XYZ file of N, CA and C in Angstrom:
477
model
N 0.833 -1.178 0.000
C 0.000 0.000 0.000
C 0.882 1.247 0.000
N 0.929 2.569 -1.303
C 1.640 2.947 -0.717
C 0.775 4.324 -0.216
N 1.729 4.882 0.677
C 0.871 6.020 2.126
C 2.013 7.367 1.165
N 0.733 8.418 1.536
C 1.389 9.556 1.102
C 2.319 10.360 2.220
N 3.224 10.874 2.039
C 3.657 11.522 3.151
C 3.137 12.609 3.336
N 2.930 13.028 4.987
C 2.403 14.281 5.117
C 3.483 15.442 5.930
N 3.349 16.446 6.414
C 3.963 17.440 6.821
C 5.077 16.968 7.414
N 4.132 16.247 8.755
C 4.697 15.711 9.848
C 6.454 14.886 9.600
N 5.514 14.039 8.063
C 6.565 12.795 7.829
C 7.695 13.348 7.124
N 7.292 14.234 5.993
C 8.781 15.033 6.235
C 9.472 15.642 7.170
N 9.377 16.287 7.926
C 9.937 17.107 8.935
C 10.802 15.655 9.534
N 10.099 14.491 9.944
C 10.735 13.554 10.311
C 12.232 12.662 9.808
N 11.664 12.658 8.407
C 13.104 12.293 6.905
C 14.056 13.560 7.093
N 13.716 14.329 6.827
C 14.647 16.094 7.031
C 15.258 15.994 8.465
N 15.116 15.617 9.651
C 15.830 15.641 10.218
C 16.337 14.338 10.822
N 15.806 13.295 10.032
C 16.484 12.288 10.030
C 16.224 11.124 11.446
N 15.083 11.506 11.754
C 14.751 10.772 12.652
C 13.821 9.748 12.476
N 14.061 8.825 13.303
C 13.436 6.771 13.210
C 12.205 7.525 13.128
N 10.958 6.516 12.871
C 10.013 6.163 12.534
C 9.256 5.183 12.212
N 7.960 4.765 12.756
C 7.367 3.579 11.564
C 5.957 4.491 11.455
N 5.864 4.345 10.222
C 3.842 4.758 9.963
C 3.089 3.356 10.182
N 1.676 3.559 10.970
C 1.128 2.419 11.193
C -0.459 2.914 10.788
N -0.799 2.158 9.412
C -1.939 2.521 9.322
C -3.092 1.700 10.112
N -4.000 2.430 10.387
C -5.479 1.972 10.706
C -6.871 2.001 10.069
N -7.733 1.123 10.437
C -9.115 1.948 10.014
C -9.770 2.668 10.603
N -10.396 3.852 9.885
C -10.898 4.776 10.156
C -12.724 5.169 10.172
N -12.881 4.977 11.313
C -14.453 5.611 11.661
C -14.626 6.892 11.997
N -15.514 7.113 10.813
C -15.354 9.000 11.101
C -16.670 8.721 11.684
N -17.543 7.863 12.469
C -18.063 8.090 13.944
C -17.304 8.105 14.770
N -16.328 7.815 14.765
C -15.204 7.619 16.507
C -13.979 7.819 15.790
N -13.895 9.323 16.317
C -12.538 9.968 15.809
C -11.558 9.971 16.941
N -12.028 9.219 17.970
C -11.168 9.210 19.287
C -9.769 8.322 19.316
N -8.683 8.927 20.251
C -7.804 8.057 20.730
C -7.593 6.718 20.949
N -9.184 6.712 21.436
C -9.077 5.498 22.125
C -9.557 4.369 20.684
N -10.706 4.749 20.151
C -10.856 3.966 18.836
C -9.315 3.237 18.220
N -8.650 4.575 18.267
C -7.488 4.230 17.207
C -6.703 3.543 18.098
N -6.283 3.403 19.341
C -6.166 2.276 19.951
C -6.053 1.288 19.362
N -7.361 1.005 19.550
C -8.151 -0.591 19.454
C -7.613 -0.780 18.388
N -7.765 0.044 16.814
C -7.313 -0.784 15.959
C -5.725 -1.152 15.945
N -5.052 -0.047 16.396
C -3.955 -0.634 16.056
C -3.196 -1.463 16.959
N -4.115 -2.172 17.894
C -4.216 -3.222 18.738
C -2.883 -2.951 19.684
N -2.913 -1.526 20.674
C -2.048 -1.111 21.506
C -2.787 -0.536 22.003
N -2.053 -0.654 23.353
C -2.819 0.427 24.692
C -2.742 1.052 24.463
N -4.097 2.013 24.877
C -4.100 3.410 24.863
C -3.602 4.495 25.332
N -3.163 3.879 26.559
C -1.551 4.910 27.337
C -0.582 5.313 26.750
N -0.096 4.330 25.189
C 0.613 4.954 24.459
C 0.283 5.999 23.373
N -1.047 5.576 22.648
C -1.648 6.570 21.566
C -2.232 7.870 22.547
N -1.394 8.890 21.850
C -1.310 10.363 22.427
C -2.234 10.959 21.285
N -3.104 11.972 22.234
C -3.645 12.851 21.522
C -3.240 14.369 21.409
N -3.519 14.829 20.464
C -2.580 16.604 20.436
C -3.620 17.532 20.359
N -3.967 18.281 21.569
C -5.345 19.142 21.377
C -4.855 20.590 20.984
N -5.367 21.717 20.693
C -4.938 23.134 20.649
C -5.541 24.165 21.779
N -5.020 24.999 22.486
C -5.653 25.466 23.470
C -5.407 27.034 23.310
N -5.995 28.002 23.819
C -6.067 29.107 23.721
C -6.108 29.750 25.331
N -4.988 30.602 25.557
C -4.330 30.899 26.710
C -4.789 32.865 26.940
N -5.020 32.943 28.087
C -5.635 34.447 28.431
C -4.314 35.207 28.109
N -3.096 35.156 28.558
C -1.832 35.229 28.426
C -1.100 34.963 27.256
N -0.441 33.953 26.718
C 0.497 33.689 25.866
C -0.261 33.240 24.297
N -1.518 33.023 24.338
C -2.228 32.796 23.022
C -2.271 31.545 22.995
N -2.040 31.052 21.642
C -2.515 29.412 21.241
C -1.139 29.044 21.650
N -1.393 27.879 22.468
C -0.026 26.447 22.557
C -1.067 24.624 22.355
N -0.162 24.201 22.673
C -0.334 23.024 22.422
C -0.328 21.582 23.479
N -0.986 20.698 23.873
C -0.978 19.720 24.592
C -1.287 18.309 24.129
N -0.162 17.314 24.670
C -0.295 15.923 23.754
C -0.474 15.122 25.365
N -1.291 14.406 25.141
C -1.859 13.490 26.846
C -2.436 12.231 26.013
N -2.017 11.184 26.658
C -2.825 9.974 26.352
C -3.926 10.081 26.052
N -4.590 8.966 25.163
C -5.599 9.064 24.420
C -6.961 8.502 25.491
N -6.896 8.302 26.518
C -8.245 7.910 27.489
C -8.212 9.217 28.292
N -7.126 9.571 28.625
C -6.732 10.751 29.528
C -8.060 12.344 29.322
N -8.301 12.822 30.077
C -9.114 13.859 30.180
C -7.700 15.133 30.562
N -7.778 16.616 29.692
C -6.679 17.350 29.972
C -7.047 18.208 31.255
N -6.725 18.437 32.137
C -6.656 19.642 33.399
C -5.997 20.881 32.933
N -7.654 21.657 32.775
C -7.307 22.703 32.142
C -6.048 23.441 32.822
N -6.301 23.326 34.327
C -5.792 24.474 35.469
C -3.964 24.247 35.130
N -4.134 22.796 35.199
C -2.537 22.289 34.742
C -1.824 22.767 33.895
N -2.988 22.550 32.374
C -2.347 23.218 30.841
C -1.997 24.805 31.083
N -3.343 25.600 31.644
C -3.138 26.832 32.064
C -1.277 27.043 32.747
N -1.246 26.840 33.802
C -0.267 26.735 34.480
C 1.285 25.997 34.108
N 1.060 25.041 33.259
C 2.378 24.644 32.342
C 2.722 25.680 31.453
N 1.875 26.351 30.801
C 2.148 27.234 29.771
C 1.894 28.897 30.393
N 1.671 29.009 31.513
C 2.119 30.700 31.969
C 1.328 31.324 31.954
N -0.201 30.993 31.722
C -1.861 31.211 31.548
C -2.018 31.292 32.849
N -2.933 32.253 33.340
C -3.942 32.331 34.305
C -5.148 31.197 34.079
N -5.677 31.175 32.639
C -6.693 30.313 32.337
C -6.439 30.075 30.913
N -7.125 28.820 30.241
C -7.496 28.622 29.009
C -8.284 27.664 28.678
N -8.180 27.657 27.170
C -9.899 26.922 26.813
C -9.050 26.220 25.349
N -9.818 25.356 25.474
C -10.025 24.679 23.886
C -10.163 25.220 22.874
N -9.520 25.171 22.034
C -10.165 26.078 20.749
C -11.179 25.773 19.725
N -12.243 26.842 19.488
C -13.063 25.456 18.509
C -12.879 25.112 17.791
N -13.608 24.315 17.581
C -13.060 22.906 16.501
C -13.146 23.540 15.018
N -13.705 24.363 14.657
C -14.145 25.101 13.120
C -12.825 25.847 13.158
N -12.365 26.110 14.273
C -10.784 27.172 13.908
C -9.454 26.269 13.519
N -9.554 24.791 14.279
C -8.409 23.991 14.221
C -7.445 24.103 13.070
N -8.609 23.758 11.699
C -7.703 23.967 10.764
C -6.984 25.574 10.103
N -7.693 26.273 10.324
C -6.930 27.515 10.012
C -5.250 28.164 10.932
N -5.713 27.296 12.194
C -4.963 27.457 13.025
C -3.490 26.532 12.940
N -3.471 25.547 12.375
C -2.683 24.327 13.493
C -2.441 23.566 11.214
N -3.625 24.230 10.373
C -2.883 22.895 9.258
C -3.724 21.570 9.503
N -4.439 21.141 10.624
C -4.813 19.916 10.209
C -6.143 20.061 11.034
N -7.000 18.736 10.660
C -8.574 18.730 11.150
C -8.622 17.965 12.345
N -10.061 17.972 12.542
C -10.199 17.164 13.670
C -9.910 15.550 13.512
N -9.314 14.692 14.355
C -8.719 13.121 14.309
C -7.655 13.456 13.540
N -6.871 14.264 13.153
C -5.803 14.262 12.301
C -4.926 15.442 12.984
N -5.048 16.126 13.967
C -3.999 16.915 14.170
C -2.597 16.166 14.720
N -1.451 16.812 14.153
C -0.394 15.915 14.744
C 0.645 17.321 15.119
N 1.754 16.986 16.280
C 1.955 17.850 16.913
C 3.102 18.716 15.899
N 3.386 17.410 14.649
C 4.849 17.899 14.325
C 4.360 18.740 13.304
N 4.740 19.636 12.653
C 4.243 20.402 11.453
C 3.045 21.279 10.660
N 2.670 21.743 12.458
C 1.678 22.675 12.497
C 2.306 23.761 11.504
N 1.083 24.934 11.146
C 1.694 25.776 10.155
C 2.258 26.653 11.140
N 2.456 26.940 12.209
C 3.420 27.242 13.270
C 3.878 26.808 13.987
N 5.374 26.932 14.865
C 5.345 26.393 15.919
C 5.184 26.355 17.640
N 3.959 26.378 18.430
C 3.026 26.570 19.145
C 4.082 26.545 20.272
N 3.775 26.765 21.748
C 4.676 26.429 22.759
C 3.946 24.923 22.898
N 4.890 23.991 23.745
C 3.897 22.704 23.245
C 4.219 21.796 24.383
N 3.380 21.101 25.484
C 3.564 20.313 26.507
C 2.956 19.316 26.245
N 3.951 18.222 26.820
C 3.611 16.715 26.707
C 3.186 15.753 28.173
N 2.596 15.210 28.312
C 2.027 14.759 29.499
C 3.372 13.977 29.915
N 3.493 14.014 31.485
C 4.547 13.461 32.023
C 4.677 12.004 31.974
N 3.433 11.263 32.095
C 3.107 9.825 31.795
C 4.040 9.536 30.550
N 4.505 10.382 29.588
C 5.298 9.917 28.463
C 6.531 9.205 28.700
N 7.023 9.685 29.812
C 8.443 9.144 30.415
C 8.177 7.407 30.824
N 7.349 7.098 30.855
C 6.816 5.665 31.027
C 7.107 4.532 29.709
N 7.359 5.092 28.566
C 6.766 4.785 27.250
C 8.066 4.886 26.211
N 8.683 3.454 26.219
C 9.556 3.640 24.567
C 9.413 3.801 23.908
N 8.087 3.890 23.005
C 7.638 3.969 21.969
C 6.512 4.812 22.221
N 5.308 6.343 20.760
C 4.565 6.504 21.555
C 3.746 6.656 19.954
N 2.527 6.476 20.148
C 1.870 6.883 18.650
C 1.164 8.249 18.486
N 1.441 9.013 17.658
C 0.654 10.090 17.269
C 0.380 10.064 15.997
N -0.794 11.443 15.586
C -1.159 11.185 14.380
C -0.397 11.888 13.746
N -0.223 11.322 11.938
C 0.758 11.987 11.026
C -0.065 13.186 10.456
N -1.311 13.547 10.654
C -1.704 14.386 10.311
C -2.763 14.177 9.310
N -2.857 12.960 9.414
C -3.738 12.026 8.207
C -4.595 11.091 8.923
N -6.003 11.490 8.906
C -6.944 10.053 9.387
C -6.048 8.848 9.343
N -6.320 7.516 9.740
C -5.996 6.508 9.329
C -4.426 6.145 9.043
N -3.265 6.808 9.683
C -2.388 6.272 9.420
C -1.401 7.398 11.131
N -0.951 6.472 11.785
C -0.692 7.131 12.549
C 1.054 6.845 12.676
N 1.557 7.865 13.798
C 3.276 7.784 13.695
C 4.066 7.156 14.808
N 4.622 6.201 14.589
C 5.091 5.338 16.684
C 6.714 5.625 16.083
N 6.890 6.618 17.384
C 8.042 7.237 17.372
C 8.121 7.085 19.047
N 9.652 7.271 19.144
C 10.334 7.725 20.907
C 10.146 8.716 21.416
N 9.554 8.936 22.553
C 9.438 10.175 23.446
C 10.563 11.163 22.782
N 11.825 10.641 23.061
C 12.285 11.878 23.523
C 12.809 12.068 21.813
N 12.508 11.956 20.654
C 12.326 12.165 19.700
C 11.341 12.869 19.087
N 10.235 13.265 19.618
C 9.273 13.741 19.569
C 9.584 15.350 20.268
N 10.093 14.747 20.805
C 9.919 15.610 22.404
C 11.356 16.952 21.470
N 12.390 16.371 20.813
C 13.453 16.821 20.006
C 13.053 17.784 18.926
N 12.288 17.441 18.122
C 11.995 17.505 16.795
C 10.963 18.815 17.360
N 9.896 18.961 18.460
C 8.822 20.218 18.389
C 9.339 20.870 19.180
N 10.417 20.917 19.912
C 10.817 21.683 21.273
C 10.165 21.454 22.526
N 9.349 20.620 22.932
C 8.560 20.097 23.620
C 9.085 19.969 25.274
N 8.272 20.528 26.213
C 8.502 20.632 28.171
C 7.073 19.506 28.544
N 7.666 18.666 28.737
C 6.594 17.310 29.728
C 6.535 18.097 30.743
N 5.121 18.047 31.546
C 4.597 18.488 32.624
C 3.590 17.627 32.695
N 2.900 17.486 33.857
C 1.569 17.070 34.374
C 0.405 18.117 34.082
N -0.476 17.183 33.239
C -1.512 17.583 31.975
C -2.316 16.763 32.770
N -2.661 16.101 33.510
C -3.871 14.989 33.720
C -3.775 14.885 34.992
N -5.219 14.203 35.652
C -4.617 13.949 36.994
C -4.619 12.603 37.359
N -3.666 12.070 36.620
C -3.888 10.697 36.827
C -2.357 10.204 36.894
């Protein structure tokens, strides 16, 4: 099969870092983490989700937390130098960030956001995110990830 590359996956070849793409199937009823889980028959502690958030203070940044995980706003607020923040809506994602909803991936936004990763990552050799493409996602190393966006792990969840 062959898979097109997207933003993400260059930025990845360009700087020369490991990779595998792992495609899945895709239910655009269940655009969730956890769906994509299941198919690609791995816990969900590893498949990370990348939300966009909007900060009273510093503007739009970015947060990647396991895919069952619920984000603490007060946390995200407070990792990123916010008094408060909010989700951004979902109709702005793509103007904002380059990619849609079930497809945002952290690497190759059309900017680059301030961007926190849930601390639970340090748990995890391997971690999956999306390439920016429904149905085909990216299992890469923390701290490769963590390299490539400029990325500060903090506690995002309360779990």
């Amino acid at each position: 099969m062959k898979i097109d590359k997207t933003n993400a996956v260059r930025l990845l070849d360009k700087e020369k870092i490991e990779y595998k793409l792992i495609p899945y199937e895709v239910d655009e009823s269940d655009l969730s983490a956890i769906h994509v889980a299941e198919q690609l028959n791995e816990p969900v502690e590893q498949v990370f989700k990348t939300l966009v958030l909007k900060g009273d203070k510093t503007g739009y940044f970015v947060c990647i937390i396991p895919g069952a995980e619920e984000l603490d706003l007060k946390l995200a607020a407070k990792a990123s130098g916010n008094k408060n923040c909010d989700m951004i809506p979902m109709k702005d994602l793509l103007n904002i960030t380059g990619y849609i909803r079930g497809a945002c991936s952290p690497i190759g936004m059309k900017r680059l956001f301030p961007t926190f990763i849930d601390k639970s990552v340090e748990k995890h050799a391997t971690i999956y995110i999306s390439t920016g493409k429904r149905g085909l996602q990216i299992q890469i190393k923390p701290t490769d990830l963590i390299q490539i966006v400029k990325i500060r792990t903090e506690v995002l969840t309360n779990n």
